[in-house]
């Protein structure tokens, strides 16, 4: 076996393997094991919108608005630009390597096997944890929808165990201190779950059953075929876009401009505290790159689908954030269902119910796209021998990665019963940003190619002078924050920022010396900056996940790598 852990899989070999029928490692060469080519640019754009307009716009946008005030609209634009750089880099890879696997496959061609494994393992976390978050968010809106029809579900059947226990402890503490005013409605609901849940001894049965139910339904839909998934996605997207546009139009009639002052009540730092929630609202446009082998013309349509969906969603997000912070004070938006909340607050309860219905549909469509994406990552890693062959098994009738789809259902559904939204949102954001960093970095390692008609081509802009200029401007503008990093307590928690400074300095020097392409340079730096803005605890959890992945790689994947075995035979 080749000894190099950085052995690369050439683009030519990746394309050749797919053409030869290696979609299914267990039954290579059979026509029935090929994925169906069903998707065009319209389908891909709608899938991108389906993935992006979901749990973020219906839930995490509230917390972000509470932290940043009306200025959160600026953060949406900053994040959109960051995602735009990454989308262009994804588009470049998708046009050169139009196969399933997304950033995993791209990393295998540019960085080598170990980095490919790391990014594949990271993507598994991103999609799984992201889906858990979406399932939890769906459950919240579904319960609210039932309440609108006067159907009351016991709180212990839709609350996670940890939130219920913490709420029970917090209310006991606040009551003992006679601070009843600090007991919020959310605390009351979670505490009631603990108080009313059946159980024995100190154990109580508390689980989020609606979250599990929607995961099982969506997993079945993804299992039976891409055509059925496409139809369901398109229908849900048309409906939720219509409702989001209606919310924007109706909401502007209830905007009080005074609520937009001050625009950034907690300063730029307060705006950036919403990074996790806002970025979580954008994840998903990259998921459509996993459907490359199911596209009719992937080299043309995949890049267009990613970019079109990102532009449309950015416009919707900025307008929604301005409507939210204009209808009520940003101080009131720390809620799990901000869109429904603001309309109820101004007396439009019927609109609030409609929003709950649209949120149920919107978050279900996000879940659909993510459940579609993750099995295709498992499949791609299995083809290369880095996971057991069974993960790349293609169903002979439905022509979908059947075993991987079922595993994904369990991996997402079971944790959704017990986890809470905050932890999973942060983990999803850091995992996605890490994938974006490697994709942007991977483009820098690709040899330049001439533009070919019918294929997307990333324009080359020389960063030799632009990158140093941007670096100097940022250093001047953020000098106070930069010097503040070296003072105060808990310096170890500022470690992500020290990493960012080291990376940005090194990359600026390389850009000057090697005349690197500007777009991937800016994409890499902006994504890593957003990673640095996430909490220290998120970094620790992320590193633990990566270490677990490395253990699996060196105990199984390294020895079973198809590429490694082929190189050994050739030698």
CSV table of C-alpha atoms in Angstrom, one decimal, residues 8 65 97 124 140 144 201 220 229 234 244 278 282 326 360 435 465 517 545-546:
chain,number,residue,atom,x,y,z
A,8,UNK,CA,-4.3,12.3,-4.2
A,65,UNK,CA,-31.6,40.1,16.1
A,97,UNK,CA,-15.5,17.2,-10.8
A,124,UNK,CA,-21.0,14.1,8.2
A,140,UNK,CA,-41.3,23.7,17.9
A,144,UNK,CA,-47.3,25.8,18.0
A,201,UNK,CA,-36.9,7.2,40.6
A,220,UNK,CA,-38.5,7.4,3.8
A,229,UNK,CA,-37.7,14.2,-3.5
A,234,UNK,CA,-40.3,22.1,-5.5
A,244,UNK,CA,-42.2,34.7,3.1
A,278,UNK,CA,-27.1,34.0,10.9
A,282,UNK,CA,-27.2,30.1,5.1
A,326,UNK,CA,-39.0,47.3,12.6
A,360,UNK,CA,-43.5,23.6,9.3
A,435,UNK,CA,-15.7,22.8,4.9
A,465,UNK,CA,-1.5,43.9,-4.4
A,517,UNK,CA,-6.4,34.1,-7.3
A,545,UNK,CA,-15.1,15.2,16.7
A,546,UNK,CA,-12.1,15.5,14.4
